[in-house]
Amino acid sequence: MNIGQSINKKLTLQIIMFSTLVTLFVTAFQLYSDFLVARESIEVSQKYIFTSYKDALEESIWVLNSELIESQINGIISIPDISYVRIEIEGGKHWERGEPKDEHILEQTLNLEYSYINQKAIYLGRLIVQSDLWVIYNSLIDKALIILLSNGFKTFIVAAFIIYLVNTLVTKPLNQMSAYFKQYRFKHDNPPMVIDRKAANDDEIDFMINIVNRMCSELSQSYGTVIESQRQLAQALTDKQLLLEQEIKFKEDLELMVQERTKELEATLLELQDTQATMIESEKMASLGNLVAGIAHEINTPLGISITSSSFASTEINQIMKDFEEGKLESSTFSESMKSISQSFEILNTNLQRAAILVSSFKQIAVDQTDESSCQFFIKEHVDKLVVSLSHELRKYGVSVKVNCCEGLQIESYSGAYIQVFTNLITNSLKHGFEDWQLEKTITISIVQQQNDLVIDYQDTGRGVPESVRGKVFEPFVTTKRGTGGTGLGANIIYNIVSQKLQGKIECLYDLEQGAHFLLTIPLNPLSVSHTPHEIHG
């Protein structure tokens, strides 16, 4: 490769490209500036015409002196920057000079009016003046050609001079250095590099020549060392090969030992797996009590509502007292405030009761399920209160709850256990059945007494139980929400409460085209069930 030609070509191309870009940019900027100046000059000329000819034209049009108007319009068109003039007056009559255009023009219009002394001006017509911008364009084109030609010539001269300097000072020495390296033979004695230059220069080329000569001398001296290193490396490779063969033999012996040990470990592993299965089941059931104790933080919601209701009632009472002391208290205001306070206390009472029930139920479930004493309660009333407590979450998902139960159905059992069962069922429906669900959102709870059993039929219209978890819904840690907050223990808690606390059974049915379906059958002591006579048909 000829280094000189390559560098010269690249340098020439880059100089020409850079100079061309700079020339084009400067020329464009200069032409644009000239265009703005010329345009401003035309606008000044047009405004000067309006100022100079306005009064005279208005007088001539008012007296309708056509000869004078013709003389004035000829005077306007004779101005160099004006290419077209038109005067229009009322009645459709007009005078014009020049050729009108629609494009590349600068046009201004002046309304002509005549007024008596201290009287309203009368509209006479208008003066239209056009200037052809092509006059400016042609001038700028001629100027651009001159600038480009002169700059192109200058660029050529400068590029030629730079190329000459580079060829003399750089490329020729580089070509000689390239020829020296082509003839260089590593295994032979080589003469030092000498560059034919017209004058000795203490510059980068001379420095490079000295560095190259010193490097070649050092390489020649190091060649013998490299040969010796190669011999030593070959010996080391031979020794490494012997070590490798010994290592392979050791690994083969070790593999036999591993196989024997593996057989022993497999037998031990089978025993460990059996033991582990038993321990996992025991650990899951034991950790369930700790989990239930940990979720007592759910009481934050009723306590927060209670605090809000209490604060609201306190504020209303303070406002009533203030209005009473200031004599501003009105009967209607007092009545509305008392209603609000009454509602706040009802909400406060309901949520405090719910908090107490949650604390009691969670504590009893986690510590000792047999310690909670049973009581008599109306099952429908309990469920209705729970629905009210969960109204915020139900509204969040847009879900309605229908409770079909006799108003007077009263049982004696563990009310906290029922609250926990219904809470988990509804929560599971919201999170697993109705999240991002666009179809019908309804939960139906039907509660009836069949002989000595309480039968609870729970259905929702959500997406139902996925195929992947059917048959293992009540197993611990089974969830479709892993990674997004699901623990897989909600259904397992329901199962444990129903089967252990309430001594009943729960089934997950798959008889619906859409939604989840659970059937709970809980035995009741016949003496613990009663009906309020006037509510039996409810």
Coordinates of C-alpha atoms in Angstrom, one line a residue, residues 22 25 91 281 415 535:
V22 CA -17.8 26.1 5.8
F25 CA -22.7 27.8 5.7
G91 CA -68.0 51.9 -7.3
E281 CA -46.6 -31.5 57.5
S415 CA -68.8 -16.5 66.4
E535 CA -88.6 -13.6 62.1

